[in-house]
């Protein structure tokens, strides 16, 4: 079984062909970073137009690299939400058109389901596991029980973790995307022996019941500290790097605390887990991985992270989610979604999850 996956919900145009033996036969990711960088963030209209300009060419290229024709594909899967709707529409429309022309199933994949199942593509974890999904758009803890069975234990009440990194970096004049820039500045501060505790940043939600996240108070505190330390002039480099270290330490502590709670909640319900999985762009951060590794070990679990190219947005995870959906479908059923499936800007993976306390809850 070979499935074509299409991902266009954010600022990566990605196409992949994956088979049921977990082989990634072709994989292409085109980042729009350069197009958005002058604006310090993603501009939805630019993203949608860029997906439209690139997608057909990428599909042709992926097929050529795999030595396949469109007729060799068994199904077409595309991210159908949640995400920036202009881009999602581009991918969904392409997938539907191909499915119709080739007479193959069309699979509308929830982007979060793609992330949730990516660790089964590589390295191949067994159900059930706890997933911490931390990216620019998402920050949630999900118990992944089976294909189509996801229980959301916690989510952010304001910003996603990656979004917090990006905003903090902007505030400190460290550029976009913020995560890698903050990590570098933090390493410089650590090497210089700066004590992050000296900055007195608050640790939001730490020790609170449940496992929701909140980062906006931290952001405000960071802005205030930066203003105080710049005393009307420019922020000295040493203080800038020190604040980056303090910020990263705080996020690591908060993610570790919330994840630890989620593991305890699962244990209290008597549910064994096979692993703690971390995915999303923020999973690239070494300090955060280290903190999560400690949490997992303390609970007798291993920390599993898919390889970096599967952690950030990609189409292989979308094709793989399609394969898992087809394999889980009742024999004899078409296994796909109707061509009238409408793209969704919002699409919670677990619609029964209570809303986190606070407004503006993400996906
Ligand atoms: O998963 P991703 O590539 O795209 C989505 O948001 O879906 O994640 C990008 C996010 C950005 O916010 C970026 O700042 C963050 O991941 N990020 C990091 C690091 N590398 C990327 N955050 C912290 N530390 C890093 N090393
Ligand atoms: Zn994503």
Coordinates of C-alpha atoms and ligand atoms in Angstrom, one line a residue:
X1 CA 0.0 0.0 0.0
X2 CA 1.4 3.4 -1.1
X3 CA -0.1 6.6 0.2
X4 CA 0.6 10.1 -1.0
X5 CA 0.5 12.6 1.9
X6 CA 0.1 16.4 1.5
X7 CA 0.8 19.0 4.3
X8 CA 0.0 22.7 3.8
X9 CA -1.6 23.8 7.0
X10 CA 1.1 26.2 8.1
X11 CA 4.3 27.5 6.5
X12 CA 5.7 24.2 5.0
X13 CA 4.6 22.8 1.7
X14 CA 5.3 19.1 2.1
X15 CA 4.6 16.0 0.0
X16 CA 5.5 12.4 0.8
X17 CA 4.9 8.9 -0.3
X18 CA 4.9 6.2 2.4
X19 CA 4.1 2.5 2.4
X20 CA 2.7 0.2 5.1
X21 CA 6.2 -1.2 5.8
X22 CA 7.1 2.3 7.3
X23 CA 9.2 3.1 4.3
X24 CA 9.3 6.8 3.3
X25 CA 9.7 6.3 -0.4
X26 CA 9.7 10.0 -1.3
X27 CA 9.7 13.1 0.9
X28 CA 9.9 16.8 0.1
X29 CA 9.5 19.7 2.4
X30 CA 9.7 23.3 1.2
X31 CA 9.9 25.9 4.0
X32 CA 8.5 29.3 3.4
X33 CA 10.7 30.8 6.2
X34 CA 12.4 33.3 3.9
X35 CA 9.1 34.6 2.6
X36 CA 7.8 35.2 6.1
X37 CA 11.0 36.3 7.9
X38 CA 10.7 40.0 6.9
X39 CA 7.3 40.1 8.8
X40 CA 8.6 38.4 12.0
X41 CA 5.9 35.7 11.8
X42 CA 3.7 33.8 9.4
X43 CA 1.4 35.8 7.0
X44 CA -1.6 33.6 6.1
X45 CA -2.2 35.1 2.7
X46 CA 1.5 34.7 1.7
X47 CA 1.5 31.1 3.0
X48 CA -1.6 30.1 1.0
X49 CA -0.3 31.6 -2.3
X50 CA 3.0 30.0 -1.8
X51 CA 1.4 26.5 -1.2
X52 CA -0.6 27.1 -4.4
X53 CA 2.5 27.9 -6.4
X54 CA 4.5 25.0 -5.2
X55 CA 2.3 22.0 -4.5
X56 CA 1.7 20.5 -8.0
X57 CA 5.4 20.8 -8.8
X58 CA 6.4 19.0 -5.6
X59 CA 3.9 16.1 -6.2
X60 CA 5.4 15.6 -9.7
X61 CA 8.9 15.7 -8.2
X62 CA 8.0 13.2 -5.5
X63 CA 6.5 10.7 -8.0
X64 CA 9.6 11.1 -10.2
X65 CA 12.0 10.5 -7.3
X66 CA 10.1 7.4 -6.3
X67 CA 9.9 6.2 -9.9
X68 CA 6.1 5.9 -9.7
X69 CA 3.2 7.2 -11.7
X70 CA 0.0 8.6 -10.0
X71 CA -1.7 5.2 -10.8
X72 CA 0.7 3.5 -8.4
X73 CA -0.8 5.4 -5.5
X74 CA -3.4 3.6 -3.4
X75 CA -4.8 6.6 -1.6
X76 CA -4.4 10.4 -1.3
X77 CA -4.2 11.9 2.2
X78 CA -4.1 15.6 3.0
X79 CA -4.1 17.7 6.2
X80 CA -7.7 18.9 6.3
X81 CA -7.3 21.0 9.5
X82 CA -6.6 22.5 12.0
X83 CA -4.5 25.2 10.5
X84 CA -4.4 28.3 8.3
X85 CA -7.5 27.7 6.2
X86 CA -6.2 29.1 2.9
X87 CA -3.3 26.7 2.9
X88 CA -5.4 23.8 4.1
X89 CA -7.8 24.4 1.2
X90 CA -5.0 24.2 -1.3
X91 CA -3.9 20.8 0.0
X92 CA -7.4 19.4 0.4
X93 CA -8.5 20.5 -3.1
X94 CA -5.4 19.0 -4.7
X95 CA -6.0 15.7 -2.8
X96 CA -9.6 15.5 -3.7
X97 CA -8.9 16.2 -7.4
X98 CA -6.3 13.5 -7.5
X99 CA -8.5 11.0 -5.7
X100 CA -11.4 11.7 -8.1
X101 CA -9.2 11.5 -11.2
X102 CA -7.4 8.3 -10.1
X103 CA -10.5 6.7 -8.5
X104 CA -8.7 6.2 -5.1
X105 CA -9.8 7.0 -1.6
X106 CA -9.3 10.5 -0.3
X107 CA -8.3 10.8 3.4
X108 CA -8.9 14.0 5.3
X109 CA -6.3 13.9 8.1
X110 CA -6.3 15.9 11.2
X111 CA -2.9 17.5 11.4
X112 CA -2.7 16.7 15.1
X113 CA -3.4 13.0 14.4
X114 CA -0.4 13.1 12.0
X115 CA 1.8 14.4 14.9
X116 CA 0.2 11.9 17.3
X117 CA 1.0 8.9 15.1
X118 CA 4.4 10.0 13.8
X119 CA 6.3 8.1 16.5
X120 CA 4.7 4.9 15.2
X121 CA 6.2 5.5 11.8
X122 CA 9.6 6.0 13.3
X123 CA 10.8 4.6 15.7
X124 CA 7.6 2.6 15.9
X125 CA 6.1 2.8 19.4
X126 CA 3.1 0.6 20.5
X127 CA -0.2 2.0 21.8
X128 CA -0.9 3.4 24.4
X129 CA 1.5 6.3 25.0
X130 CA 1.5 9.8 26.3
X131 CA 2.3 12.5 23.7
X132 CA 3.6 15.9 24.5
X133 CA 3.0 17.9 21.3
X134 CA 5.0 21.2 21.5
X135 CA 5.2 23.3 18.3
X136 CA 4.6 26.9 17.1
X137 CA 0.9 26.2 16.9
X138 CA 0.2 23.5 19.5
X139 CA 0.9 22.7 23.1
X140 CA -1.0 19.7 24.4
X141 CA -0.7 16.5 26.2
X142 CA -2.6 13.6 24.6
X143 CA -3.0 10.0 25.5
X144 CA -2.8 8.1 22.3
X145 CA -4.8 4.9 22.8
X146 CA -5.4 3.6 19.3
X147 CA -6.0 4.9 15.8
X148 CA -8.8 7.4 16.2
X149 CA -8.8 7.2 20.0
X150 CA -7.1 10.2 21.5
X151 CA -7.7 11.7 24.9
X152 CA -6.5 15.2 25.5
X153 CA -5.3 15.6 29.1
X154 CA -4.1 19.2 28.9
X155 CA -3.7 22.1 26.5
X156 CA -2.6 25.7 26.6
X157 CA -4.9 28.4 27.8
X158 CA -3.0 31.1 25.8
X159 CA 0.2 30.6 23.7
X160 CA 1.7 27.5 22.4
X161 CA 5.3 26.8 23.7
X162 CA 6.9 27.5 20.3
X163 CA 4.9 30.7 20.0
X164 CA 6.2 31.7 23.4
X165 CA 9.8 31.0 22.3
X166 CA 9.2 33.1 19.1
X167 CA 7.6 36.0 21.0
X168 CA 10.4 36.0 23.6
X169 CA 13.1 36.0 21.0
X170 CA 11.5 38.9 19.3
X171 CA 11.3 40.8 22.6
X172 CA 15.0 40.1 23.2
X173 CA 16.0 41.1 19.7
X174 CA 17.1 37.5 18.8
X175 CA 15.2 37.1 15.5
X176 CA 12.8 34.6 14.0
X177 CA 12.3 31.6 14.4
X178 CA 12.9 32.2 18.1
X179 CA 13.4 28.7 19.5
X180 CA 16.8 27.9 18.1
X181 CA 18.0 31.6 18.7
X182 CA 16.9 31.3 22.4
X183 CA 18.6 28.0 22.8
X184 CA 21.9 29.4 21.4
X185 CA 21.7 32.5 23.6
X186 CA 20.9 30.3 26.6
X187 CA 24.0 28.1 26.0
X188 CA 26.2 31.2 25.9
X189 CA 24.7 32.3 29.2
X190 CA 25.2 28.9 30.8
X191 CA 28.8 28.8 29.6
X192 CA 29.4 32.2 31.1
X193 CA 28.1 30.8 34.5
X194 CA 25.0 33.1 34.7
X195 CA 22.5 31.9 37.3
X196 CA 19.0 31.9 35.6
X197 CA 17.3 32.0 39.0
X198 CA 18.6 35.6 39.4
X199 CA 16.1 36.9 36.9
X200 CA 13.1 35.8 39.1
X201 CA 10.8 34.8 36.2
X202 CA 7.5 33.2 37.4
X203 CA 6.8 29.6 36.7
X204 CA 3.2 29.6 35.5
X205 CA 1.0 26.6 36.4
X206 CA 3.8 24.8 38.2
X207 CA 2.4 22.4 40.8
X208 CA -1.2 23.2 39.9
X209 CA -3.7 20.4 39.5
X210 CA -4.3 19.1 36.0
X211 CA -2.0 19.6 33.1
X212 CA -2.9 22.7 31.3
X213 CA -0.3 25.2 30.2
X214 CA -0.1 29.0 30.2
X215 CA 2.7 31.2 29.0
X216 CA 1.4 34.7 28.7
X217 CA 2.3 35.7 32.3
X218 CA 5.8 34.5 31.7
X219 CA 6.0 36.6 28.5
X220 CA 4.8 39.7 30.3
X221 CA 7.4 39.2 33.1
X222 CA 10.1 38.7 30.6
X223 CA 9.2 42.0 28.9
X224 CA 9.3 43.8 32.2
X225 CA 12.6 42.3 33.2
X226 CA 14.1 43.2 29.8
X227 CA 12.8 46.8 30.1
X228 CA 14.3 47.1 33.6
X229 CA 17.6 45.7 32.6
X230 CA 17.9 48.0 29.5
X231 CA 17.2 51.1 31.6
X232 CA 16.0 53.1 28.7
X233 CA 18.9 52.0 26.4
X234 CA 19.8 48.8 24.7
X235 CA 19.6 45.5 26.6
X236 CA 23.2 44.5 27.3
X237 CA 24.1 41.2 25.6
X238 CA 25.0 39.4 28.8
X239 CA 21.5 40.2 30.2
X240 CA 19.9 39.3 27.0
X241 CA 21.5 35.9 27.0
X242 CA 20.8 35.5 30.8
X243 CA 17.1 36.2 30.2
X244 CA 17.1 33.7 27.3
X245 CA 18.5 31.1 29.7
X246 CA 16.0 31.9 32.5
X247 CA 13.1 31.8 29.9
X248 CA 14.2 28.4 28.6
X249 CA 14.7 27.0 32.1
X250 CA 11.2 28.1 33.0
X251 CA 9.6 26.6 29.9
X252 CA 11.5 23.3 30.5
X253 CA 10.4 23.2 34.2
X254 CA 6.7 23.9 33.2
X255 CA 6.7 21.3 30.4
X256 CA 8.3 18.8 32.8
X257 CA 5.8 19.5 35.6
X258 CA 2.7 19.3 33.4
X259 CA 3.9 16.1 31.7
X260 CA 4.7 14.5 35.1
X261 CA 1.1 15.3 36.2
X262 CA -0.3 13.8 33.0
X263 CA 1.7 10.6 33.7
X264 CA 0.4 10.5 37.2
X265 CA -3.2 11.0 36.0
X266 CA -2.8 8.1 33.6
X267 CA -1.3 5.9 36.3
X268 CA -4.1 6.8 38.7
X269 CA -6.6 5.6 36.1
X270 CA -4.7 2.3 36.0
X271 CA -3.6 2.7 32.5
X272 CA -0.1 1.5 31.7
X273 CA 1.8 3.4 29.0
X274 CA 4.5 2.1 26.7
X275 CA 6.4 5.4 26.4
X276 CA 6.5 9.2 26.8
X277 CA 6.6 10.6 23.2
X278 CA 7.6 14.2 22.5
X279 CA 6.9 15.8 19.0
X280 CA 6.7 19.2 17.4
X281 CA 9.4 21.8 16.6
X282 CA 10.1 22.6 20.3
X283 CA 11.2 18.9 20.8
X284 CA 14.4 19.9 19.1
X285 CA 15.4 21.8 22.2
X286 CA 18.1 19.8 24.1
X287 CA 17.4 21.3 27.5
X288 CA 13.7 20.5 27.2
X289 CA 14.4 16.9 26.1
X290 CA 16.7 16.5 29.1
X291 CA 14.0 17.7 31.5
X292 CA 11.4 15.3 29.8
X293 CA 13.9 12.4 29.9
X294 CA 14.2 12.9 33.7
X295 CA 10.4 12.9 34.0
X296 CA 10.0 9.7 32.0
X297 CA 12.8 7.9 33.9
X298 CA 11.3 8.9 37.3
X299 CA 8.1 7.1 36.1
X300 CA 9.9 4.1 34.7
X301 CA 9.3 5.0 31.1
X302 CA 11.4 5.8 28.2
X303 CA 11.4 9.2 26.3
X304 CA 10.8 8.7 22.6
X305 CA 11.2 11.4 20.0
X306 CA 10.7 10.8 16.3
X307 CA 13.7 12.0 14.2
X308 CA 13.8 15.8 13.8
X309 CA 12.3 15.8 10.3
X310 CA 9.3 13.9 11.5
X311 CA 9.0 16.1 14.6
X312 CA 8.5 19.4 12.6
X313 CA 5.7 19.7 10.1
X314 CA 6.0 17.1 7.3
X315 CA 3.9 15.1 4.9
X316 CA 5.2 11.7 5.8
X317 CA 3.2 11.8 9.1
X318 CA 0.1 12.7 7.1
X319 CA 0.6 9.8 4.7
X320 CA 1.3 7.5 7.6
X321 CA -1.8 8.6 9.5
X322 CA -3.7 7.7 6.2
X323 CA -2.1 4.2 6.2
X324 CA -3.1 3.7 9.8
X325 CA -6.6 4.8 9.1
X326 CA -6.9 2.5 6.1
X327 CA -5.5 -0.4 8.1
X328 CA -8.0 0.2 10.9
X329 CA -11.0 0.6 8.6
X330 CA -13.6 -2.2 8.6
X331 CA -12.8 -4.7 5.7
X332 CA -14.9 -4.0 2.7
X333 CA -15.5 -0.3 3.5
X334 CA -14.1 2.3 1.2
X335 CA -11.9 3.5 4.1
X336 CA -11.8 7.1 2.8
X337 CA -13.6 10.3 3.4
X338 CA -16.3 11.9 1.2
X339 CA -15.2 14.4 -1.4
X340 CA -17.7 16.8 0.3
X341 CA -15.5 16.8 3.4
X342 CA -14.9 20.5 4.3
X343 CA -11.5 21.8 5.5
X344 CA -11.6 22.8 9.1
X345 CA -9.7 25.8 10.6
X346 CA -10.3 24.3 14.1
X347 CA -10.5 20.6 14.7
X348 CA -9.9 19.2 18.2
X349 CA -8.6 15.6 18.2
X350 CA -10.6 14.9 21.3
X351 CA -13.9 16.7 21.0
X352 CA -15.0 15.5 24.4
X353 CA -12.0 17.2 26.2
X354 CA -13.0 20.0 28.6
X355 CA -11.9 23.4 27.5
X356 CA -8.9 24.7 29.4
X357 CA -9.7 27.4 31.9
X358 CA -9.3 30.6 29.8
X359 CA -10.1 32.0 26.5
X360 CA -8.6 31.4 23.1
X361 CA -7.8 27.8 23.5
X362 CA -5.8 26.4 20.5
X363 CA -7.1 23.6 18.3
Ligands
LIG1 O1 6.6 21.9 14.5 P1 7.1 23.2 13.9 O2 8.2 23.1 12.9 O3 6.0 24.0 13.2 C1 4.7 24.2 13.8 O4 4.6 25.2 14.6 O5 3.8 23.4 13.5 O6 7.5 24.1 15.2 C2 8.1 25.4 15.0 C3 8.3 25.9 16.4 C4 8.7 27.4 16.3 O7 7.9 28.1 17.3 C5 10.2 27.3 16.8 O8 10.6 28.5 17.5 C6 10.2 26.1 17.7 O9 9.3 25.2 17.1 N1 11.5 25.6 17.8 C7 12.2 25.5 19.0 C8 13.5 25.0 18.7 N2 13.5 24.8 17.4 C9 12.3 25.1 16.8 N3 11.9 25.9 20.2 C10 12.8 25.7 21.2 N4 14.0 25.3 21.0 C11 14.4 24.9 19.8 N5 15.7 24.5 19.5
LIG2 ZN1 2.4 20.8 13.4

